[in-house]
Amino acid sequence: MLCIICITCVLVSSLQRHGQCLSELCDLAQSPSSPSALVRLLQYYSGWAQLRDSLIPDWTPRGKCCTTVIVKLVVSDDCSLYSLMLKVLPALAMGNAVVAIPGVGTAPPVLLLAQLFVEAGLPAGVLNVVTGSVLSLGSKVAQNPHVSYVTYSGNKKDGEILCRATAGMGVPVSLSLSLGATCPFIIFESADIDSAVDGVIETAFKKNRECQWMLCVQESVWDSVVARLKVRMAGMKSVPLLAEGDRKLVDAAVQEAQQQGATPLLHLCGDPIPGPLLPLLSFRSHGEGVTLGNHSPHGQAASLWTEDLTLALEAAKSLSVGAVWVNSHSVMDPSLPLSGHKESGNCIDGGKEGLFQFLRPSSLPPLPRSSPASVDYSTFGTAASAAIIPEGSNSSSTPRSYLQYVGGKQCKSESGSSVCVLAPGGTVLAYCPDGGRKDVRNAVEAAIKVQPGWMKKSPVARAQSLFSLAETLELKRRDMAVSLHSQTGLSLEKADMEVELSIAQLCDWAARCDKERGGVPSVPQSGSALSIPEALGVVGVVLPDSSPLLSMVSLLAAAVAMGNAVIMVPSPKYPLPALEFIQVLQSSDLPGGVVSIITGGRDQLTQALANHSVIKAIWYWGSMEGCQFLQHTCASPLKSLWLHCQEKDGVRDWAQPHASLQEEMWRQAVQWKSVWIPTA
Amino acid sequence: MSARNPGMPLDLEWVSKVRVNTQAVLKRAQQIQGRNKNKKQWQAAWLLRAVTCIDLTTLAGDDTPGNVHRLCMKATQPVRYDLLKSMDMQDKGVTTAAVCVYPSRVADAVKSLKAANSSLPVASVATGFPAGQTSLKTRLEEVRMAVEDGAMEIDIVINRTLALTGQWEAMYEEVCQFREACGETHMKSILAIGELGTYTNVYKASLVAMMAGSDFIKTSTGKESVNATYPVAIVMVRAIRDYFLKTGHKVGFKPAGGIRTAKESLVWLTLMKEELGDEWLSPHLFRLGASSLLADIERQIYHHVTGCYAAYHQMPMA
């Protein structure tokens, strides 16, 4: 971990010397970037490199052990140099070696930058640039056993292809799909109309714009806005299209619009049109404006214009995007985190929050690699469970039948069938429901009704619920210990220990509800910035075999404390502790639907979770094939994945909740939103 | 020449809905400053246009008939004849737009211009310039006397007390009375933006002044701590555009105070072109209130024609 400060200082001055050359290269390659933005990136991340050990202790670069560490990043052809460096620099700052695979547009400038890096003193091999066809290279390089993390920035199609190609390699892949996202530009009636129109003209008709803007105007000021737009557009010079091929798309879209009466296009499905077109929509009330803004599969950014403080903050909270710019647009700074919500990505870049994708908790060993097995994705998880044939053994000890927990109520599975639960000796201990797609569907429906309210509740209220859960668990301590003992064969003392630790975890997360908070990044431009952690939504969790009670309680507490709803799938080997826990859930004051527990075949339920578009994230402990399946299918629609392969993983010690492990869980349970408000 | 702004009844609702975002306006001002990149003969052309828009001003305590006479002469021949000849512009009638003086010097200015056979209008400041803190009766009387003396344009100052306390009806009434006293004479309303507080207030005051029938709105007297800056100009010009879009009447704009260099004059012209359009780039809708600006423009023109930088004493004094 050499003195990266020295390197970056030298680099900054050499960038300033070669700035002209760099910007000319960028222009030639059709991806303009300003050297000052790059300099700012460098300065920001050199600061983090310096402070890494003191501000982020207990985290090490991904995969660091005796072999080399590599973080690979792939960028699509039309991505900008800034986006590429936004990933390269934090990876380097956190001590990783990087292999960058730039797209056609950024290859020449990146090669120049890499050369400048080496001249500035970066050791050979730390930063590598491989040029070529992005997609084929992407999967080839990922096959190398030294690569421990892949991150992609660019458009959705190629991102999906990359995910599918790298499925099963045991490498976490994160996507930032900022290109081609539709971003709402909302003008409320309380806005400074002239400034808002200036903003639209500035950003919507640029040649190289990263997102497609959609203009939403409140009805009461519709005439004002349109009149001013006409005046400005009459004076504008024509805007060049990025490629001739786009011209046909633009013409087609204009024709379609004229056929529909040249009034606002009300359906904006499909790929946004590349070209200087600006769709215009009107809305009546504030709520409708926000709904209009949210009505798109993308969740990259939004610009809203109003002088009303309360409205600005409320709308910023309700827009499901990663960045909200109030009375401004396209403010990019490395200290302001940029994350994609919904289909726009599953990772966060920039700020302190964006550093953690390149780190792992020091107490965990690096994730093991594997090679993709041949998995038939269409048949994965479709095998029916073995039928239960009743044995004609003594009727005095008929195994108990348990119910699963969906939508706050105990119920049988939709299919009506059950699976056996075996004791360590092999005897049938109990029967539990054989859950499937329909159960997952019901659970999600119940969850989605209740989760927004749960998320909006004050953190203190959530903390109270979790504390009540801990109290109830305390009361049922004996029963839980006995269940654990009979299910897993642990001694009664150890089982009791596990229950005690579970109670401790619940209290820990209850306390964290209102202590974990976002930040106030300091951005060079004058204004106020906020970085807010928000709940993801509905999270699917497939629980590990080890420590069945403790792992379940830890994960449940982490997700629920941050405002999510969870659907838990207990391990098929040891489901009883979870099923006993249902009693605890019922007697607590946790709203029904926030937690659902569905038992059954792991693969079947994994497949059901993966296929439900409402589920935002999946935390999986299971087989290699399961991990591969999830990586393959969860690219579209996009989900955040946190995968562990039980066979090869160094087993996580749930009993030792290290601070960094708790932090890792917290960061998996939230998504981030930045709000920027320029002021004097 | 388009029709004069007849004014309209005061629309308080329109005024109350005004919203201005300061940061966005500052950002736009920054942008506009980088726009005009004209060089060589095109820059010279823009500079000559700027000259024709200047209201050559002298508003000092020690003005005498002598320096007013010199000013009038400079106004009729703002750029040296030989420089104009080398640009083939000597017979295009390149004069400044007007001459601006205190009320007591109006008669002298009119006399000097008549002697030089010039049709240049004389503009007079009035209504208790610069502070406006005198009784309405004397302010109205000033206007009438200046008109009698032969002023063709009157620059009035609005009552900032009324504007700051939001008494828009009272302010509207006063300006209407000034307009009436002006009669056929063109009226420019000086908002004195340095004393109006916020940009929102500047916008509102602009609207009210236009509704009361101003032919021009002017940024400042030149005597405040803050005079004509680009952000405030953007706000006022947007108000002009707003008024035009709503009523169809065109009102002119005059920045005054602190405009000293030729480069600045080019930025002002660019601002007008970007925000309002080409029609606002001529003296009947745009004036630059300046005194030493002309000297700098002349030096730039000298440089364009000869290729050398002139010393100040090489140009005829204003």
mmCIF file of C-alpha atoms in Angstrom, chain B residues 1-178:
data_model
loop_
_atom_site.group_PDB
_atom_site.id
_atom_site.type_symbol
_atom_site.label_atom_id
_atom_site.label_comp_id
_atom_site.label_asym_id
_atom_site.label_seq_id
_atom_site.Cartn_x
_atom_site.Cartn_y
_atom_site.Cartn_z
ATOM 1 C CA MET B 1 -40.294 51.938 -34.321
ATOM 2 C CA SER B 2 -42.856 49.906 -32.470
ATOM 3 C CA ALA B 3 -45.603 51.423 -30.392
ATOM 4 C CA ARG B 4 -44.915 52.690 -26.889
ATOM 5 C CA ASN B 5 -45.777 50.583 -23.897
ATOM 6 C CA PRO B 6 -49.200 51.877 -22.867
ATOM 7 C CA GLY B 7 -49.038 50.151 -19.521
ATOM 8 C CA MET B 8 -51.867 48.111 -18.031
ATOM 9 C CA PRO B 9 -53.878 47.981 -14.802
ATOM 10 C CA LEU B 10 -51.904 46.648 -11.869
ATOM 11 C CA ASP B 11 -52.107 42.842 -11.702
ATOM 12 C CA LEU B 12 -51.092 42.007 -8.134
ATOM 13 C CA GLU B 13 -51.703 38.289 -8.592
ATOM 14 C CA TRP B 14 -49.084 38.092 -11.307
ATOM 15 C CA VAL B 15 -46.683 39.953 -9.073
ATOM 16 C CA SER B 16 -47.302 37.678 -6.098
ATOM 17 C CA LYS B 17 -46.574 34.521 -8.130
ATOM 18 C CA VAL B 18 -43.042 35.567 -8.954
ATOM 19 C CA ARG B 19 -40.290 33.107 -7.965
ATOM 20 C CA VAL B 20 -36.605 33.498 -8.641
ATOM 21 C CA ASN B 21 -33.948 30.906 -7.827
ATOM 22 C CA THR B 22 -30.756 32.783 -7.020
ATOM 23 C CA GLN B 23 -28.280 29.990 -7.683
ATOM 24 C CA ALA B 24 -29.745 29.190 -11.078
ATOM 25 C CA VAL B 25 -29.601 32.872 -12.077
ATOM 26 C CA LEU B 26 -25.970 33.121 -10.981
ATOM 27 C CA LYS B 27 -25.179 30.026 -12.979
ATOM 28 C CA ARG B 28 -26.812 31.467 -16.100
ATOM 29 C CA ALA B 29 -24.884 34.683 -15.658
ATOM 30 C CA GLN B 30 -21.638 32.714 -15.581
ATOM 31 C CA GLN B 31 -22.641 30.892 -18.733
ATOM 32 C CA ILE B 32 -23.447 34.015 -20.693
ATOM 33 C CA GLN B 33 -20.115 35.585 -19.911
ATOM 34 C CA GLY B 34 -18.362 32.881 -21.836
ATOM 35 C CA ARG B 35 -20.542 33.080 -24.931
ATOM 36 C CA ASN B 36 -19.298 35.878 -27.158
ATOM 37 C CA LYS B 37 -16.121 34.777 -28.839
ATOM 38 C CA ASN B 38 -16.162 37.159 -31.786
ATOM 39 C CA LYS B 39 -12.885 38.497 -33.066
ATOM 40 C CA LYS B 40 -11.589 40.854 -35.738
ATOM 41 C CA GLN B 41 -14.092 42.681 -37.893
ATOM 42 C CA TRP B 42 -17.078 40.993 -36.283
ATOM 43 C CA GLN B 43 -15.953 42.147 -32.889
ATOM 44 C CA ALA B 44 -15.472 45.650 -34.318
ATOM 45 C CA ALA B 45 -19.005 45.521 -35.699
ATOM 46 C CA TRP B 46 -20.419 44.514 -32.292
ATOM 47 C CA LEU B 47 -18.423 47.320 -30.700
ATOM 48 C CA LEU B 48 -19.801 49.908 -33.078
ATOM 49 C CA ARG B 49 -23.293 48.650 -32.318
ATOM 50 C CA ALA B 50 -22.495 49.040 -28.638
ATOM 51 C CA VAL B 51 -21.429 52.640 -29.295
ATOM 52 C CA THR B 52 -24.745 53.438 -30.914
ATOM 53 C CA CYS B 53 -26.499 52.179 -27.797
ATOM 54 C CA ILE B 54 -24.586 54.298 -25.301
ATOM 55 C CA ASP B 55 -26.330 57.045 -23.334
ATOM 56 C CA LEU B 56 -23.284 59.216 -22.854
ATOM 57 C CA THR B 57 -23.632 60.404 -19.282
ATOM 58 C CA THR B 58 -22.250 62.998 -16.966
ATOM 59 C CA LEU B 59 -23.841 63.229 -13.533
ATOM 60 C CA ALA B 60 -21.330 64.997 -11.337
ATOM 61 C CA GLY B 61 -21.702 67.770 -8.839
ATOM 62 C CA ASP B 62 -19.231 69.896 -10.746
ATOM 63 C CA ASP B 63 -20.893 69.802 -14.162
ATOM 64 C CA THR B 64 -20.760 73.115 -15.964
ATOM 65 C CA PRO B 65 -21.972 74.217 -19.376
ATOM 66 C CA GLY B 66 -18.409 73.757 -20.598
ATOM 67 C CA ASN B 67 -18.027 70.044 -19.903
ATOM 68 C CA VAL B 68 -21.608 69.398 -20.994
ATOM 69 C CA HIS B 69 -20.802 71.025 -24.333
ATOM 70 C CA ARG B 70 -17.740 68.799 -24.719
ATOM 71 C CA LEU B 71 -19.848 65.774 -23.912
ATOM 72 C CA CYS B 72 -22.399 66.678 -26.562
ATOM 73 C CA MET B 73 -19.689 67.083 -29.153
ATOM 74 C CA LYS B 74 -18.268 63.675 -28.299
ATOM 75 C CA ALA B 75 -21.726 62.193 -28.522
ATOM 76 C CA THR B 76 -22.179 63.398 -32.075
ATOM 77 C CA GLN B 77 -18.751 62.061 -33.101
ATOM 78 C CA PRO B 78 -18.031 59.233 -30.671
ATOM 79 C CA VAL B 79 -15.323 57.522 -32.737
ATOM 80 C CA ARG B 80 -12.517 59.362 -34.529
ATOM 81 C CA TYR B 81 -13.399 60.106 -38.151
ATOM 82 C CA ASP B 82 -10.263 58.492 -39.623
ATOM 83 C CA LEU B 83 -10.913 55.239 -37.714
ATOM 84 C CA LEU B 84 -14.471 55.146 -38.991
ATOM 85 C CA LYS B 85 -13.211 55.885 -42.505
ATOM 86 C CA SER B 86 -10.854 52.894 -42.475
ATOM 87 C CA MET B 87 -13.820 50.696 -41.562
ATOM 88 C CA ASP B 88 -15.942 52.381 -44.228
ATOM 89 C CA MET B 89 -18.444 53.476 -41.597
ATOM 90 C CA GLN B 90 -17.931 57.230 -41.701
ATOM 91 C CA ASP B 91 -21.252 58.053 -43.296
ATOM 92 C CA LYS B 92 -23.443 55.564 -41.500
ATOM 93 C CA GLY B 93 -24.414 58.033 -38.802
ATOM 94 C CA VAL B 94 -22.513 56.463 -35.972
ATOM 95 C CA THR B 95 -23.468 58.519 -32.936
ATOM 96 C CA THR B 96 -24.312 57.563 -29.385
ATOM 97 C CA ALA B 97 -27.968 57.017 -28.589
ATOM 98 C CA ALA B 98 -28.443 60.018 -26.320
ATOM 99 C CA VAL B 99 -26.792 62.382 -23.854
ATOM 100 C CA CYS B 100 -27.752 62.083 -20.189
ATOM 101 C CA VAL B 101 -27.393 64.970 -17.733
ATOM 102 C CA TYR B 102 -28.877 66.508 -14.573
ATOM 103 C CA PRO B 103 -32.061 68.604 -14.985
ATOM 104 C CA SER B 104 -30.289 71.933 -14.583
ATOM 105 C CA ARG B 105 -27.929 71.116 -17.423
ATOM 106 C CA VAL B 106 -30.628 70.085 -19.884
ATOM 107 C CA ALA B 107 -30.971 73.518 -21.451
ATOM 108 C CA ASP B 108 -27.202 73.712 -22.058
ATOM 109 C CA ALA B 109 -27.149 70.298 -23.665
ATOM 110 C CA VAL B 110 -30.057 71.115 -25.936
ATOM 111 C CA LYS B 111 -28.327 74.339 -27.008
ATOM 112 C CA SER B 112 -25.019 72.602 -27.778
ATOM 113 C CA LEU B 113 -26.656 69.866 -29.802
ATOM 114 C CA LYS B 114 -28.734 72.376 -31.746
ATOM 115 C CA ALA B 115 -25.627 74.332 -32.589
ATOM 116 C CA ALA B 116 -24.029 71.154 -33.909
ATOM 117 C CA ASN B 117 -27.083 70.403 -36.031
ATOM 118 C CA SER B 118 -27.627 67.138 -34.296
ATOM 119 C CA SER B 119 -30.934 65.360 -33.669
ATOM 120 C CA LEU B 120 -29.577 63.469 -30.700
ATOM 121 C CA PRO B 121 -32.076 63.363 -27.822
ATOM 122 C CA VAL B 122 -31.177 64.768 -24.442
ATOM 123 C CA ALA B 123 -32.113 62.526 -21.548
ATOM 124 C CA SER B 124 -32.523 63.961 -18.092
ATOM 125 C CA VAL B 125 -32.559 62.274 -14.714
ATOM 126 C CA ALA B 126 -35.392 63.430 -12.488
ATOM 127 C CA THR B 127 -37.585 62.731 -9.429
ATOM 128 C CA GLY B 128 -35.047 63.342 -6.743
ATOM 129 C CA PHE B 129 -32.172 61.499 -8.435
ATOM 130 C CA PRO B 130 -30.412 59.535 -7.009
ATOM 131 C CA ALA B 131 -32.134 58.773 -3.722
ATOM 132 C CA GLY B 132 -35.674 59.839 -4.522
ATOM 133 C CA GLN B 133 -36.229 60.869 -0.950
ATOM 134 C CA THR B 134 -38.125 64.095 -1.588
ATOM 135 C CA SER B 135 -41.816 64.897 -1.649
ATOM 136 C CA LEU B 136 -43.915 63.728 -4.578
ATOM 137 C CA LYS B 137 -44.856 67.281 -5.453
ATOM 138 C CA THR B 138 -41.281 68.431 -6.054
ATOM 139 C CA ARG B 139 -40.441 65.206 -7.881
ATOM 140 C CA LEU B 140 -43.302 65.717 -10.335
ATOM 141 C CA GLU B 141 -42.305 69.336 -10.786
ATOM 142 C CA GLU B 142 -38.757 68.267 -11.703
ATOM 143 C CA VAL B 143 -40.108 66.063 -14.454
ATOM 144 C CA ARG B 144 -42.253 68.847 -15.903
ATOM 145 C CA MET B 145 -39.402 71.346 -15.862
ATOM 146 C CA ALA B 146 -37.031 68.966 -17.575
ATOM 147 C CA VAL B 147 -39.589 68.311 -20.285
ATOM 148 C CA GLU B 148 -40.092 72.063 -20.718
ATOM 149 C CA ASP B 149 -36.358 72.557 -21.089
ATOM 150 C CA GLY B 150 -36.332 70.198 -24.039
ATOM 151 C CA ALA B 151 -35.490 66.754 -22.673
ATOM 152 C CA MET B 152 -36.741 63.969 -24.952
ATOM 153 C CA GLU B 153 -36.216 61.226 -22.400
ATOM 154 C CA ILE B 154 -36.602 61.215 -18.638
ATOM 155 C CA ASP B 155 -34.919 58.722 -16.274
ATOM 156 C CA ILE B 156 -37.045 58.537 -13.109
ATOM 157 C CA VAL B 157 -36.152 56.747 -9.884
ATOM 158 C CA ILE B 158 -38.739 54.554 -8.167
ATOM 159 C CA ASN B 159 -39.451 54.876 -4.489
ATOM 160 C CA ARG B 160 -37.403 52.077 -2.918
ATOM 161 C CA THR B 161 -39.169 52.427 0.411
ATOM 162 C CA LEU B 162 -42.396 51.369 -1.255
ATOM 163 C CA ALA B 163 -40.734 48.539 -3.162
ATOM 164 C CA LEU B 164 -38.965 47.156 -0.102
ATOM 165 C CA THR B 165 -42.118 47.150 1.983
ATOM 166 C CA GLY B 166 -44.162 45.565 -0.790
ATOM 167 C CA GLN B 167 -46.465 48.556 -1.298
ATOM 168 C CA TRP B 168 -46.893 47.827 -4.963
ATOM 169 C CA GLU B 169 -50.093 49.822 -5.463
ATOM 170 C CA ALA B 170 -48.495 52.962 -4.111
ATOM 171 C CA MET B 171 -45.409 52.457 -6.254
ATOM 172 C CA TYR B 172 -47.586 51.813 -9.313
ATOM 173 C CA GLU B 173 -49.523 55.017 -8.632
ATOM 174 C CA GLU B 174 -46.386 57.119 -8.369
ATOM 175 C CA VAL B 175 -44.875 55.785 -11.563
ATOM 176 C CA CYS B 176 -48.180 56.325 -13.384
ATOM 177 C CA GLN B 177 -48.091 59.970 -12.287
ATOM 178 C CA PHE B 178 -44.522 60.345 -13.521
#
